[in-house]
Short mmCIF file of C-alpha atoms in Angstrom, two decimals:
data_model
loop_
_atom_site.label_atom_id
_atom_site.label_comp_id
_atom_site.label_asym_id
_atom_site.label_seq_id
_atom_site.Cartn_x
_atom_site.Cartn_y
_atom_site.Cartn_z
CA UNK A 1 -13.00 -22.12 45.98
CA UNK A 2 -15.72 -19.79 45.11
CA UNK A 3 -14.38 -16.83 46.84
CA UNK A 4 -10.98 -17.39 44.29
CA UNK A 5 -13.78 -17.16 41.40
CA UNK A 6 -15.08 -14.42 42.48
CA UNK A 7 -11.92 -12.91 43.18
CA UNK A 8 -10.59 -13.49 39.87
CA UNK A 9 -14.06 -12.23 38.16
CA UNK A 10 -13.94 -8.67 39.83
CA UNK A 11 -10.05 -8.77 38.44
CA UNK A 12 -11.17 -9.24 35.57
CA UNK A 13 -14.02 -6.87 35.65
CA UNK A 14 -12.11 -3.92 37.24
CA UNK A 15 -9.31 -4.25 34.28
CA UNK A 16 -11.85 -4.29 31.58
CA UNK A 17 -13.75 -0.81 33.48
CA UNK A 18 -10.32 0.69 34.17
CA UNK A 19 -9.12 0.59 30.82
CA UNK A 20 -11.62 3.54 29.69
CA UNK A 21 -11.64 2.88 26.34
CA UNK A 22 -12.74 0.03 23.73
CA UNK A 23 -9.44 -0.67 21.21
CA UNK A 24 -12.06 1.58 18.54
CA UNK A 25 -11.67 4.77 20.19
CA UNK A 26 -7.99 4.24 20.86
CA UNK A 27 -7.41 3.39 17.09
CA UNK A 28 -9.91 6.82 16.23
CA UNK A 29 -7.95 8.77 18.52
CA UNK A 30 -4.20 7.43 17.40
CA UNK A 31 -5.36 8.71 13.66
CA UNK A 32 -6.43 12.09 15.30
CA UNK A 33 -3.19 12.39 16.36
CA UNK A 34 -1.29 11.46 13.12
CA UNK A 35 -3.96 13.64 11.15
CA UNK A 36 -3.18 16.39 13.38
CA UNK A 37 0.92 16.08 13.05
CA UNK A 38 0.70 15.53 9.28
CA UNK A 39 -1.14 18.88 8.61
CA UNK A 40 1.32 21.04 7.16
CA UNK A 41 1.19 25.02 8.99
CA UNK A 42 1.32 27.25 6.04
CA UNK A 43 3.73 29.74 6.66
CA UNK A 44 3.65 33.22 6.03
CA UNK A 45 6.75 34.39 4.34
CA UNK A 46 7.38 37.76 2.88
CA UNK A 47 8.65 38.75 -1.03
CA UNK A 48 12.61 38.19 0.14
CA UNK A 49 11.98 35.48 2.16
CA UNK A 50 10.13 33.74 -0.79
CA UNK A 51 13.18 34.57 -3.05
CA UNK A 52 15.77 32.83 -0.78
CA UNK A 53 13.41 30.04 -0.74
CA UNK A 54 12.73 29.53 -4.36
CA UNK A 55 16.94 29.81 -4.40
CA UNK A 56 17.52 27.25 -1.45
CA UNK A 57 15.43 24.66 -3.35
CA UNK A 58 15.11 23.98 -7.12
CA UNK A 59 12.12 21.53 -6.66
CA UNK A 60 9.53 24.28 -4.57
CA UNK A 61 6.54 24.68 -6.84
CA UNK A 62 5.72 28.58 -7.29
CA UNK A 63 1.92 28.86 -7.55
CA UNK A 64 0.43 32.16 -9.32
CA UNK A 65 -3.15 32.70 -8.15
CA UNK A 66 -3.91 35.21 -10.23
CA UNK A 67 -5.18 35.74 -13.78
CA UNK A 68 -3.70 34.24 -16.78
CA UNK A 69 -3.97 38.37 -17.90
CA UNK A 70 -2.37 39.37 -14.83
CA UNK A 71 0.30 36.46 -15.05
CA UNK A 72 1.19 37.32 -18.62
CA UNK A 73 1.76 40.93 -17.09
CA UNK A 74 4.45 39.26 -15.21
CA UNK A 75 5.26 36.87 -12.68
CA UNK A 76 8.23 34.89 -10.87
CA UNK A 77 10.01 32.56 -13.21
CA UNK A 78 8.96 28.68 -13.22
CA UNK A 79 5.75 29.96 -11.55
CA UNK A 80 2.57 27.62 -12.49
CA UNK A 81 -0.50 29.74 -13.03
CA UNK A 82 -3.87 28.45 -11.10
CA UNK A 83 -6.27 30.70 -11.46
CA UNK A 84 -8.49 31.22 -7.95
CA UNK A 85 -10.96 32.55 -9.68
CA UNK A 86 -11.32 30.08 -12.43
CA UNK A 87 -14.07 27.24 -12.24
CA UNK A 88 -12.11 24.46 -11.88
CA UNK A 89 -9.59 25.59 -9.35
CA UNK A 90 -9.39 23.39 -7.01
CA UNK A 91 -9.47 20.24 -9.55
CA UNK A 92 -6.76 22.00 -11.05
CA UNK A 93 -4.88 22.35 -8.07
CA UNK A 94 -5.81 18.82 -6.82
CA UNK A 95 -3.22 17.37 -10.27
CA UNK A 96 -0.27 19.49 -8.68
CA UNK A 97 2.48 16.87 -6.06
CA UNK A 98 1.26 17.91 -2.65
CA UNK A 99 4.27 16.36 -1.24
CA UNK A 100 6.19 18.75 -2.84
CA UNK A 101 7.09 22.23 -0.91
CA UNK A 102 4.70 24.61 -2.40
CA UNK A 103 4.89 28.55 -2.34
CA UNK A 104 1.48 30.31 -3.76
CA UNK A 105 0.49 33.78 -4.14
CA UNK A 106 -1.91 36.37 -5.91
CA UNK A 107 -1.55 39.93 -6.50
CA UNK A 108 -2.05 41.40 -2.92
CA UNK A 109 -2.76 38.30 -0.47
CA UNK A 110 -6.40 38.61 -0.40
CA UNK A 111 -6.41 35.70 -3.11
CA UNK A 112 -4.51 33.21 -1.79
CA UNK A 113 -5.25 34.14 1.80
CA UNK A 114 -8.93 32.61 0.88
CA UNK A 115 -6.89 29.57 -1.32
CA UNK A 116 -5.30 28.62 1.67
CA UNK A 117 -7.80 26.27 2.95
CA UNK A 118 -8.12 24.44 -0.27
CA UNK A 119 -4.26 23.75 -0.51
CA UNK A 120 -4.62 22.15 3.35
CA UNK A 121 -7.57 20.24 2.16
CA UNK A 122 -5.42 18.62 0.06
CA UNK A 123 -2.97 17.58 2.40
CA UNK A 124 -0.20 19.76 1.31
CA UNK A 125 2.97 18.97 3.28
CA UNK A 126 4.88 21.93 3.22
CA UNK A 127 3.40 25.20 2.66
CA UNK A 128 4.49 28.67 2.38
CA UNK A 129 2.19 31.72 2.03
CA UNK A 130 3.63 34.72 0.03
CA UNK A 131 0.73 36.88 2.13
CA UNK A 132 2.30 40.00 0.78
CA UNK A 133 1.55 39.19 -2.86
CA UNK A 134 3.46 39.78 -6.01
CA UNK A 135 2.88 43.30 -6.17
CA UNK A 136 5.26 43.45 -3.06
CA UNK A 137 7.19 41.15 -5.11
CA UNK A 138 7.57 43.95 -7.94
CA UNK A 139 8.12 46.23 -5.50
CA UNK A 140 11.32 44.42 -4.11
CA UNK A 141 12.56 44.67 -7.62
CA UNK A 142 13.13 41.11 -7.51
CA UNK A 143 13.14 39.62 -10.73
CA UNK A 144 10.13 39.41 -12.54
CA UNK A 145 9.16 37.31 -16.16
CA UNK A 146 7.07 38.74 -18.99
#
């Protein structure tokens, strides 16, 4: 009888061992995981790539980086104007839907290539990165509002 006890109690012990891991680190590593698959990749899109976009779906959200002076110079129309440069940008950008796609850009990409970490932060879903900037946007001659 004691060698079944004994038996059983190194069954029990070698399942416990063998498993590895405590239910904790499982759960931390499962969320990992998730975090890791819900992270949006921005993607880099050029000035007529970001016009067949902004055609293909009425509800993107055009971000502006640049100044309201430059903006008011002229910019792509229904485009939202978030300064980078302004203090509050990124509580400013923390009120926009980040479940909605989102295309951003500043004059040149330099901008925006530095915003791009605050719109992950955020958890931004889907993201697309007009690297090339507006200016390649004006250079296109796609259609610009002043």
């Amino acid at each position: 009888m004691m060698k079944t006890g004994l038996i059983v109690t190194l069954v029990l012990a070698g399942t416990l061992v063998g498993c590895g891991q405590s239910p904790d680190s499982k759960v931390k590593e499962d969320r990992e995981t998730v975090s890791e698959e819900v992270q949006a990749a921005v993607v880099a899109v050029n000035a007529a790539e970001a016009m067949e976009l902004i055609g293909a779906d009425p509800g993107l959200v055009i971000v502006d980086l640049r100044t309201p002076d430059e903006f008011e110079t002229g910019h792509i129309g229904g485009s939202i104007n978030i300064d980078f440069l302004a203090d509050g940008f990124e509580e400013e950008l923390a009120e926009l839907d980040s479940s909605r796609p989102t295309i951003f850009h500043c004059a040149s990409g330099n901008r925006s290539g530095k915003a791009q970490a605050a719109f992950e932060a955020l958890g931004f879903l889907t993201l697309y990165h007009m690297d090339s900037g507006f200016k390649s946007w004006e250079t296109a001659g796609l259609p610009v509002v002043k």
